[in-house]
Amino acid sequence: MKMLINVAENVVADALRGFAAAHPELTVDIERRVIVRRGAPYEGKVGLVSGGGSGHEPLHGGFVGKGMLDAACPGEVFTSPVPDQMVRAAAAVDSGAGVLFIVKNYTGDVLNFQMAAELAEDEGVQVVSVLVDDDVAVTDSLYTAGRRGTGATLFVEKIAGAAAEEGAPLDRVAALARQVNSASRSFGVALSACSTPAKGGPTFDLPDGELELGVGIHGEPGRERRAMMTSGEIADVTVEAVVSDLNPDGPVLVLVNGMGATPLLELYGFNAEVQRALAERRIPVARTLVGNYVTSLDMAGASVTICQVDEELLRLWDAPVSTPGLRWGC
Amino acid sequence: MKMLINVAENVVADALRGFAAAHPELTVDIERRVIVRRGAPYEGKVGLVSGGGSGHEPLHGGFVGKGMLDAACPGEVFTSPVPDQMVRAAAAVDSGAGVLFIVKNYTGDVLNFQMAAELAEDEGVQVVSVLVDDDVAVTDSLYTAGRRGTGATLFVEKIAGAAAEEGAPLDRVAALARQVNSASRSFGVALSACSTPAKGGPTFDLPDGELELGVGIHGEPGRERRAMMTSGEIADVTVEAVVSDLNPDGPVLVLVNGMGATPLLELYGFNAEVQRALAERRIPVARTLVGNYVTSLDMAGASVTICQVDEELLRLWDAPVSTPGLRWGC
């Protein structure tokens, strides 16, 4: 497997150097692996910190900026960041109003963020943690106890970030983050495996002519393998999986997310089928976002995340955001 | 080759349906294949129209909006749109201030935009066309007489778009577009071939362990095949190709562009090496953009475009833009 890299050991450090060069509006501590919004901490503002293994870009570093995260901690590829990164991030963004940790539900991330929260509290930073566990495909997987955290992370970070930007207190920001997670469901499909730099090749075998339904963002196994399906058939399975689990009775946000190697042309075509499948189930769509946001290196495939929104969540979704990966209204 | 599609014949129509659903702020005529900025024509404003084969998304449809294009015409995959689309687009965006056609230098595009310009003029629309031909890899290729038009298209559309938004007249907008093209150079590398839906498989063979230097955005052959290189070595070849051709004596914009299937993690790492190679040549960098902007379906690889800018071009680059694919400052 050919990769546009130097050596596997330096992939994350190299990417951070290139990220820093492209984004002078952020403070990137390459050695300590913390990306911080310039000007943080902001007086009176709750600080939002997230992080996780690298390989899911633009998540999380690409979501640091006005109206979203205050800091992100990138780990090695598909590997949790360490507590020291999270403690530094918390210290860097705490104005005294406290810090929210947004944690995807993977065993390593959960343990490390928990340890970091304790260490940060020892240093006088008030921390509340919120778990994201939106993937309906499996419970108790290779990497997790319970459901995996995937696409809903974007919804949680955006909506909680907008509330924090408006000056909402820590308990309110945390409550909104939990509400968004509870109201969100995801389901993903892989057409090809991803290749990690360390392995230098595919992390799993996916035969020609088959796809993996319910795949995770590290290529974890899903619900089943099937013979290759059309975009419309995949949309039916995917939408049914998230809708039957959430049972929304109001409008939803829709994220049609590419896994990294699926062209935008295909993603938009898939979105047409996702919208059709939602319309057939009489689910009103408030907003749709299509693109590569919560990726899995070079995996081909897509995931769908829906989040049921009330007026307040929709207002916060529409609020201005200015980050490398998501930007509107400012 | 597995693809997230229904049938090959409907890929572009399906994508337009999905694009329309995701972007209610644009007017998408799915049947006639014209994407128009809502509210166009804008009184007194020069209309910017571009277009080309599909498969390069977000180019061009993703660049319709405030501060960039007024309309885009998507052709079939890797196939020029037809004159009828361009004539409709011109009519839809002309306020009487005239229309600029931004044309990538491929034989079919050039002929069709030329015919469209004549037809539009017959209907009373003043049209000026500007050719983009920035790719230094080859002259007179499979698809072109002269150099191919690639990454500089984004710079031309953004900077000319900003000038038009400010109310500059047609001759001034066209002069700026020509200046940007003259000041831009691109060079691309492929780590894998792209697969078109019609063919259902790779459009060319690229053996394991080799890369194609100077590849075009349709997988056209480049300058040479070589054994796989590191990110740093690729950056050296790429930067040398564009710098030795342009010989910039002032600051440049840099686009580190993914071909579609290269993860952002690798692109950012590649950017670090591009910045190093530019610094070694004492080329000051004014702004850097990293991402998948001028793609080639599912090709793995990247291209680098530089554009030498004066204060005015840099100001126009920084001006607000609000499109699906590029957005800042508004």
XYZ file of C-alpha atoms in Angstrom:
660
model
C 0.000 0.000 0.000
C 1.534 3.293 -1.144
C 1.218 6.252 1.200
C 2.194 9.886 0.935
C 4.388 9.731 4.036
C 7.992 9.771 5.142
C 8.222 7.065 7.813
C 5.307 5.537 9.697
C 6.618 6.627 13.108
C 6.466 10.315 12.180
C 3.108 10.491 10.436
C 1.306 12.334 13.239
C 4.177 14.739 13.933
C 4.536 15.499 10.211
C 0.809 16.114 9.888
C 0.861 18.489 12.856
C 3.722 20.466 11.299
C 1.752 20.777 8.063
C -1.442 21.613 9.957
C 0.356 24.352 11.893
C 1.714 25.854 8.662
C -1.734 25.896 7.064
C -3.514 27.251 10.139
C -1.610 30.113 11.749
C -4.913 31.098 13.387
C -4.470 28.130 15.760
C -1.722 27.388 18.275
C -0.221 23.984 17.559
C 2.151 22.492 20.105
C 3.701 19.890 17.845
C 5.874 18.264 20.486
C 3.185 17.985 23.138
C 0.411 17.374 20.614
C -2.154 19.904 21.649
C -4.028 22.177 19.223
C -5.469 25.258 20.920
C -7.682 28.054 19.685
C -5.656 31.255 19.553
C -6.567 33.644 22.337
C -7.757 30.887 24.690
C -8.784 30.919 27.458
C -11.666 33.283 26.736
C -12.906 35.159 29.792
C -15.985 33.503 31.257
C -16.270 30.907 28.501
C -16.508 27.170 29.106
C -13.598 25.430 27.389
C -14.361 22.507 25.066
C -11.698 19.825 24.708
C -11.826 16.713 22.603
C -9.357 14.307 21.122
C -8.799 10.786 19.998
C -6.658 8.702 17.730
C -5.393 10.329 14.544
C -6.652 9.118 11.185
C -10.149 10.618 11.484
C -9.305 14.099 10.185
C -10.668 16.744 10.132
C -11.966 15.374 13.480
C -10.824 16.649 16.041
C -8.048 19.174 15.321
C -9.924 20.535 12.317
C -12.836 21.444 14.587
C -10.884 23.816 16.828
C -11.968 27.418 16.483
C -14.752 29.892 17.119
C -18.046 28.194 17.925
C -16.667 24.665 18.281
C -13.678 23.219 20.195
C -11.159 25.230 22.203
C -8.574 22.471 22.061
C -7.941 19.033 20.587
C -5.481 16.297 21.493
C -4.438 14.011 18.633
C -3.151 10.573 19.564
C -1.145 8.241 17.400
C -3.079 6.718 14.502
C -6.165 4.933 15.867
C -4.705 5.241 19.393
C -6.008 7.309 22.281
C -4.083 10.431 23.231
C -2.489 10.276 26.684
C -3.849 12.012 29.791
C -0.962 14.493 29.840
C -2.166 15.999 26.537
C -5.698 16.392 27.850
C -4.533 17.970 31.112
C -2.451 20.512 29.188
C -5.374 21.230 26.887
C -7.708 21.743 29.849
C -5.256 24.105 31.530
C -4.810 26.041 28.280
C -8.518 26.690 27.760
C -9.901 27.038 31.288
C -10.942 30.591 32.099
C -12.345 29.536 35.445
C -15.691 28.598 33.884
C -14.697 24.958 33.637
C -13.946 22.526 30.843
C -16.050 19.983 28.959
C -14.316 16.828 27.755
C -16.023 15.309 24.700
C -15.024 11.650 24.629
C -15.766 9.083 21.931
C -16.647 5.753 23.495
C -13.498 3.671 23.023
C -11.940 1.952 26.002
C -8.588 3.744 25.772
C -10.095 7.177 25.258
C -12.535 6.722 28.132
C -9.804 5.630 30.577
C -7.375 8.352 29.558
C -9.914 11.172 29.610
C -11.097 9.942 33.031
C -7.567 10.025 34.387
C -7.009 13.439 32.821
C -10.190 14.776 34.395
C -8.962 13.715 37.818
C -5.538 15.259 37.242
C -7.059 18.496 35.942
C -9.409 18.691 38.922
C -6.340 18.315 41.169
C -4.962 21.393 39.429
C -8.158 23.303 40.123
C -9.869 22.933 36.757
C -13.508 21.908 36.919
C -14.105 19.176 34.342
C -17.275 17.495 33.133
C -17.037 14.653 30.628
C -19.594 13.655 28.028
C -19.470 10.346 26.207
C -20.403 9.999 22.538
C -21.798 6.565 21.652
C -23.996 6.873 18.612
C -23.084 3.911 16.383
C -26.015 1.500 16.293
C -24.158 -1.211 14.384
C -22.828 -3.147 17.360
C -22.613 -3.024 21.111
C -19.469 -4.244 22.838
C -17.018 -4.294 19.952
C -13.312 -4.807 19.496
C -12.565 -1.356 20.939
C -15.539 -0.624 23.157
C -17.884 -1.587 25.904
C -21.212 -0.313 24.610
C -21.700 1.568 21.391
C -18.890 3.196 19.459
C -18.641 6.969 19.097
C -18.579 8.099 15.478
C -20.341 10.777 13.421
C -22.405 12.261 16.249
C -19.161 13.662 17.631
C -19.412 16.404 15.017
C -22.953 17.280 16.107
C -21.983 17.282 19.788
C -18.886 19.429 19.239
C -20.731 21.915 17.011
C -23.839 22.365 19.154
C -22.104 22.350 22.542
C -19.476 24.664 21.040
C -22.130 27.146 19.936
C -23.670 27.149 23.413
C -20.282 27.716 25.048
C -19.567 30.528 22.590
C -22.761 32.243 23.741
C -21.622 32.035 27.339
C -23.711 29.108 28.581
C -22.426 27.700 31.896
C -20.712 24.306 32.156
C -23.740 22.350 33.333
C -25.847 23.709 30.479
C -23.158 23.007 27.851
C -22.761 19.469 29.207
C -26.533 18.908 29.235
C -26.785 20.019 25.608
C -23.908 17.738 24.608
C -25.672 14.799 26.299
C -28.956 15.718 24.643
C -27.323 15.768 21.213
C -25.668 12.414 21.810
C -28.935 10.868 23.034
C -30.735 12.202 19.971
C -28.131 10.898 17.485
C -27.564 7.569 15.739
C -24.979 6.476 13.159
C -24.376 3.548 10.853
C -21.448 3.063 8.465
C -20.507 0.899 5.502
C -17.093 0.039 4.119
C -16.386 -0.703 0.475
C -12.685 -1.112 1.218
C -10.533 -1.534 4.297
C -8.305 1.256 5.576
C -4.529 0.939 5.743
C -2.596 2.209 8.741
C 0.920 3.570 8.218
C 2.275 1.226 10.897
C 0.861 -1.848 9.210
C 1.536 -0.565 5.704
C -1.479 -2.401 4.355
C -5.190 -3.062 4.882
C -6.273 -3.591 8.466
C -8.792 -6.222 7.414
C -9.727 -8.230 4.340
C -12.751 -7.192 2.363
C -13.077 -9.363 -0.729
C -13.848 -7.996 -4.180
C -17.566 -7.759 -4.634
C -18.444 -7.530 -0.927
C -19.128 -4.701 1.478
C -19.147 -4.497 5.264
C -22.364 -3.203 6.814
C -22.030 -1.472 10.170
C -18.279 -0.923 10.017
C -16.562 1.221 12.646
C -14.204 4.113 11.990
C -11.153 1.952 12.680
C -12.360 -0.748 10.333
C -13.894 -2.718 13.207
C -16.243 -5.439 11.996
C -19.861 -4.476 11.560
C -23.058 -6.467 11.424
C -22.499 -8.473 8.298
C -20.787 -8.891 4.971
C -22.914 -8.826 1.859
C -22.475 -8.946 -1.862
C -21.970 -5.432 -3.207
C -25.149 -3.360 -3.228
C -26.336 -0.254 -5.062
C -26.231 3.163 -3.478
C -29.998 3.037 -3.040
C -29.900 -0.371 -1.318
C -27.103 0.799 0.980
C -29.113 3.916 1.829
C -32.125 1.758 2.703
C -30.139 -0.447 5.092
C -28.338 2.512 6.620
C -31.359 4.747 7.096
C -33.412 1.844 8.455
C -30.676 1.086 10.990
C -30.560 4.615 12.400
C -34.267 5.423 12.138
C -35.496 2.183 13.690
C -33.145 2.725 16.630
C -33.868 6.433 17.212
C -37.527 6.562 16.155
C -37.461 10.313 15.580
C -40.777 12.168 15.805
C -39.469 15.473 14.531
C -36.915 17.041 12.184
C -33.360 15.727 12.027
C -29.909 16.916 11.071
C -28.321 14.550 8.569
C -24.610 13.933 8.151
C -23.667 11.935 5.069
C -20.054 11.329 5.896
C -17.312 9.952 3.687
C -14.840 7.522 5.220
C -11.943 9.183 3.422
C -11.518 7.679 -0.036
C -15.035 7.920 -1.456
C -15.298 10.728 -4.026
C -17.638 13.629 -3.323
C -19.460 12.737 -6.561
C -20.446 9.381 -5.022
C -21.218 10.895 -1.606
C -23.654 13.382 -3.127
C -25.294 10.591 -5.113
C -25.566 8.558 -1.915
C -27.109 11.573 -0.194
C -29.857 11.617 -2.827
C -30.742 8.055 -1.816
C -30.465 8.820 1.907
C -32.904 11.722 1.477
C -35.264 9.456 -0.473
C -35.109 6.796 2.229
C -35.778 9.383 4.959
C -38.683 10.877 2.993
C -40.238 7.410 2.574
C -40.159 7.096 6.362
C -41.680 10.588 6.712
C -38.688 11.943 8.606
C -38.392 15.698 7.974
C -34.825 16.863 7.314
C -33.844 20.215 8.795
C -30.224 20.399 7.551
C -27.887 18.135 5.597
C -24.096 18.095 5.655
C -22.226 16.026 3.043
C -18.471 15.477 3.089
C -15.487 13.775 4.684
C -15.674 14.771 8.339
C -15.208 11.702 10.545
C -12.916 9.590 8.431
C -11.044 6.352 8.658
C -7.782 7.046 6.804
C -8.175 5.798 3.221
C -11.256 3.662 3.727
C -13.844 3.808 0.950
C -17.372 3.965 2.238
C -19.741 6.249 4.057
C -21.746 6.655 7.201
C -25.024 8.325 7.982
C -25.705 10.123 11.250
C -29.056 11.615 12.151
C -29.770 13.845 15.121
C -33.264 14.846 16.121
C -33.329 18.575 16.852
C -35.677 20.955 18.587
C -35.658 24.678 17.809
C -32.866 25.378 20.257
C -30.541 22.657 18.911
C -31.225 23.810 15.355
C -30.470 27.421 16.292
C -27.164 26.323 17.840
C -26.362 24.178 14.783
C -26.896 27.226 12.548
C -24.813 29.509 14.769
C -21.535 30.819 13.318
C -18.577 28.449 13.322
C -15.059 29.068 12.083
C -12.713 26.092 12.121
C -10.497 24.510 9.447
C -13.011 21.721 8.873
C -16.382 23.396 9.428
C -17.127 27.024 8.782
C -20.190 29.137 8.252
C -21.806 32.372 9.297
C -18.624 34.147 10.326
C -13.811 -1.685 -8.389
C -16.631 -1.116 -5.917
C -18.398 2.236 -6.086
C -21.132 3.844 -4.018
C -23.439 4.308 -7.011
C -26.621 2.996 -8.558
C -25.829 2.664 -12.262
C -22.967 4.338 -14.108
C -25.250 6.235 -16.486
C -26.961 8.111 -13.640
C -23.974 9.058 -11.510
C -24.013 12.764 -12.411
C -27.804 13.117 -12.158
C -27.809 11.305 -8.790
C -25.017 13.533 -7.506
C -26.895 16.660 -8.570
C -30.020 15.465 -6.730
C -27.954 14.934 -3.600
C -26.154 18.228 -4.051
C -29.468 20.063 -4.413
C -30.793 18.471 -1.220
C -27.685 19.467 0.738
C -27.517 23.015 -0.652
C -30.930 24.689 -0.702
C -29.053 28.010 -0.868
C -28.259 27.218 -4.535
C -30.580 26.687 -7.474
C -29.849 23.336 -9.076
C -31.463 22.543 -12.416
C -30.913 18.807 -12.353
C -32.313 18.092 -15.789
C -30.441 20.851 -17.585
C -27.362 20.543 -15.377
C -26.821 24.098 -14.318
C -26.053 25.187 -10.745
C -26.844 28.850 -10.104
C -26.299 31.108 -7.136
C -29.677 31.960 -5.621
C -30.725 35.517 -6.360
C -28.705 35.734 -9.580
C -28.393 37.864 -11.608
C -27.155 40.496 -9.162
C -27.713 44.052 -10.364
C -24.572 45.501 -11.905
C -22.428 42.472 -11.065
C -20.336 40.601 -13.607
C -21.463 36.974 -13.734
C -18.836 34.246 -13.354
C -19.507 30.925 -15.053
C -17.335 27.849 -15.073
C -17.796 24.179 -15.695
C -16.136 21.035 -16.872
C -16.340 17.308 -16.606
C -17.669 15.856 -13.352
C -15.349 13.893 -11.085
C -13.351 16.891 -9.827
C -15.685 17.880 -6.989
C -15.977 20.266 -5.217
C -14.794 21.971 -8.454
C -16.884 23.606 -9.996
C -20.401 23.299 -8.538
C -19.024 23.469 -5.003
C -17.564 26.881 -5.768
C -20.860 28.576 -6.613
C -21.837 31.235 -4.123
C -21.014 34.644 -2.735
C -17.546 35.808 -3.737
C -16.844 33.037 -6.229
C -18.883 31.597 -9.148
C -22.413 32.637 -10.111
C -23.002 29.412 -12.022
C -21.394 26.088 -12.870
C -22.106 23.536 -15.594
C -21.206 19.939 -14.763
C -20.560 17.599 -17.681
C -20.560 13.842 -17.604
C -17.610 12.301 -15.750
C -14.371 13.611 -17.284
C -16.381 14.991 -20.239
C -16.990 18.606 -21.173
C -20.431 20.071 -20.547
C -22.290 21.052 -23.716
C -22.693 24.629 -25.009
C -26.396 24.646 -24.163
C -25.602 24.391 -20.454
C -23.163 27.288 -20.642
C -25.587 29.473 -22.598
C -28.294 28.860 -20.011
C -25.865 29.621 -17.205
C -24.774 32.851 -18.878
C -28.362 33.957 -19.366
C -29.179 33.113 -15.743
C -26.382 35.221 -14.259
C -26.091 38.163 -16.657
C -27.298 41.423 -15.128
C -26.193 43.374 -18.183
C -22.663 43.743 -16.800
C -21.461 40.769 -18.834
C -20.250 37.273 -18.074
C -16.807 35.751 -17.592
C -16.310 32.150 -18.703
C -13.519 30.418 -16.775
C -12.359 27.531 -18.953
C -9.871 24.809 -18.088
C -7.634 24.067 -21.051
C -8.999 20.804 -22.414
C -9.909 20.527 -26.072
C -13.589 19.720 -25.532
C -14.097 22.414 -22.895
C -12.393 25.054 -25.018
C -14.492 24.270 -28.093
C -17.771 24.081 -26.209
C -17.217 27.265 -24.195
C -16.215 29.044 -27.422
C -19.412 27.958 -29.138
C -21.419 28.918 -26.055
C -19.817 32.360 -25.970
C -20.897 32.946 -29.561
C -24.438 31.756 -28.862
C -24.677 33.872 -25.730
C -23.409 36.939 -27.587
C -26.134 36.307 -30.172
C -28.613 36.513 -27.299
C -27.143 39.841 -26.218
C -24.921 38.644 -23.385
C -21.408 40.060 -23.417
C -18.972 37.207 -22.739
C -15.237 37.190 -22.121
C -13.436 33.858 -21.733
C -10.315 33.167 -19.731
C -8.301 29.996 -20.137
C -6.664 28.226 -17.206
C -3.503 26.328 -18.165
C -1.291 26.014 -15.118
C -0.021 22.410 -15.147
C 3.707 22.429 -15.881
C 3.990 18.647 -16.190
C 3.397 18.370 -19.922
C 2.449 20.442 -22.938
C 0.203 18.927 -25.586
C -1.222 15.968 -23.713
C -3.907 13.393 -24.302
C -6.656 15.955 -23.691
C -5.038 19.269 -24.542
C -3.092 21.464 -26.869
C -0.833 23.363 -24.500
C -0.819 23.004 -20.762
C -3.651 21.421 -18.806
C -5.819 23.447 -16.453
C -5.818 22.094 -12.895
C -5.404 23.589 -9.410
C -5.064 27.223 -10.493
C -8.743 27.114 -11.427
C -9.526 27.502 -7.727
C -7.292 30.584 -7.459
C -8.785 32.128 -10.619
C -12.377 31.488 -9.536
C -11.784 32.804 -6.001
C -9.874 35.969 -6.903
C -11.917 36.927 -9.978
C -15.028 36.110 -7.950
C -13.999 38.481 -5.180
C -13.394 41.277 -7.690
C -16.784 40.722 -9.328
C -18.431 40.710 -5.907
C -16.932 44.153 -5.273
C -18.437 45.430 -8.513
C -15.369 45.431 -10.756
C -16.278 45.678 -14.461
C -15.898 42.767 -16.879
C -12.566 43.858 -18.378
C -11.055 44.237 -14.918
C -12.394 40.872 -13.688
C -11.058 39.187 -16.831
C -7.658 40.881 -16.470
C -7.393 39.695 -12.881
C -8.337 36.150 -13.898
C -5.608 36.190 -16.576
C -3.106 37.627 -14.120
C -3.849 34.851 -11.616
C -3.503 32.181 -14.280
C -0.212 33.652 -15.527
C 1.110 33.759 -11.983
C 0.140 30.133 -11.181
C 1.804 26.768 -11.735
C 0.745 23.235 -10.743
C 2.257 19.772 -10.637
C 0.562 16.555 -9.524
C 1.521 13.042 -8.521
C -0.572 9.874 -8.516
C -0.083 6.982 -6.122
C -3.030 5.138 -7.631
C -5.145 5.435 -10.760
C -8.716 6.689 -10.652
C -11.680 4.551 -11.657
C -14.505 5.990 -13.715
C -18.030 4.643 -13.193
C -18.363 3.936 -16.922
C -15.232 1.834 -17.017
C -15.830 0.304 -13.593
C -12.109 0.016 -12.963
C -8.812 1.905 -13.057
C -8.285 4.177 -16.067
C -4.606 3.287 -16.210
C -2.196 0.812 -14.658
C 0.097 1.991 -11.936
C 2.101 -0.922 -10.598
C 2.653 -1.568 -6.912
C 5.662 0.321 -5.715
C 5.567 3.009 -8.410
C 4.153 6.497 -8.652
C 3.341 8.762 -11.605
C 5.000 12.179 -11.519
C 3.181 14.980 -13.331
C -0.167 13.205 -13.591
C -3.231 15.088 -14.837
C -6.608 15.271 -13.125
C -8.067 12.653 -15.469
C -5.190 10.292 -14.864
C -3.390 11.496 -17.994
C 0.224 10.371 -18.085
C 2.761 12.694 -16.549
C 6.481 13.087 -16.936
C 7.689 9.780 -15.636
C 7.131 6.719 -13.490
C 9.422 6.186 -10.565
C 9.813 3.788 -7.712
C 7.735 4.961 -4.762
C 9.248 7.962 -2.992
C 8.877 9.524 0.454
C 6.640 12.511 1.066
C 9.761 14.703 1.335
C 11.164 13.479 -1.959
C 7.819 13.993 -3.696
C 7.621 17.519 -2.272
C 11.109 18.271 -3.621
C 10.230 17.148 -7.149
C 6.853 18.892 -7.068
C 8.044 22.189 -5.643
C 11.055 22.248 -7.977
C 8.737 21.713 -10.955
C 6.475 24.654 -10.149
C 9.131 27.011 -8.784
C 11.605 26.515 -11.639
C 8.825 27.229 -14.129
C 7.307 30.266 -12.402
C 10.445 31.750 -10.797
C 8.469 33.737 -8.248
C 10.153 36.818 -6.774
C 7.524 37.490 -4.137
C 5.023 35.774 -1.839
C 2.849 32.938 -3.104
C -0.449 31.294 -2.315
C -0.012 27.542 -1.899
C -2.655 24.912 -2.593
C -1.772 21.418 -1.395
C -4.569 19.555 -3.084
C -5.648 15.970 -2.578
C -6.664 13.975 -5.643
C -9.608 12.449 -3.791
C -8.497 9.348 -1.920
C -5.483 10.596 0.018
C -6.316 11.060 3.713
C -6.071 14.542 5.200
C -3.499 13.139 7.641
C -1.163 12.428 4.716
C -1.981 15.703 2.945
C -1.035 17.727 6.017
C 2.190 15.755 6.372
C 2.905 16.411 2.691
C 2.214 20.100 3.282
C 4.945 20.148 5.937
C 7.415 18.949 3.296
C 6.086 21.372 0.672
C 6.587 24.256 3.093
C 10.113 23.023 3.834
C 10.932 22.783 0.131
C 9.570 26.293 -0.498
C 11.509 27.700 2.459
C 14.724 26.124 1.163
C 14.135 28.021 -2.090
C 13.437 31.231 -0.134
C 9.887 31.518 -1.466
C 7.741 33.353 1.081
C 4.305 31.799 1.619
C 1.406 34.212 2.108
C -1.413 31.672 2.563
C -1.767 27.894 2.423
C -4.852 25.847 1.659
C -4.789 22.071 2.257
C -7.572 19.731 1.212
C -9.415 17.946 -1.582
C -10.485 20.726 -3.943
C -9.621 19.771 -7.528
C -9.964 16.035 -7.439
C -9.799 13.109 -9.777
C -12.499 10.753 -8.488
C -10.828 8.175 -6.223
C -7.247 8.782 -7.265
C -4.673 8.690 -4.465
C -2.107 11.429 -4.747
C -1.732 15.163 -4.501
C -0.895 18.263 -6.452
C 0.750 21.522 -5.526
C -0.270 24.844 -7.031
C 1.510 28.103 -6.309
C 0.333 31.555 -7.322
C 2.478 34.624 -6.914
C 0.392 37.398 -5.413
C 0.708 41.148 -5.035
C -1.157 43.054 -2.334
C -4.287 43.347 -4.444
C -4.489 39.636 -5.300
C -3.875 38.737 -1.659
C -6.618 41.109 -0.532
C -9.024 39.525 -3.016
C -7.968 36.025 -1.891
C -8.739 36.972 1.711
C -12.097 38.527 0.813
C -15.231 36.769 2.108
C -16.392 33.681 0.241
C -19.390 31.477 0.926
C -19.714 28.347 -1.210
C -20.180 24.664 -0.350
C -16.495 23.955 -0.961
C -14.742 27.138 0.141
C -15.961 29.441 2.830
C -14.478 32.137 5.002
C -15.092 35.641 6.282
C -18.846 35.618 5.807
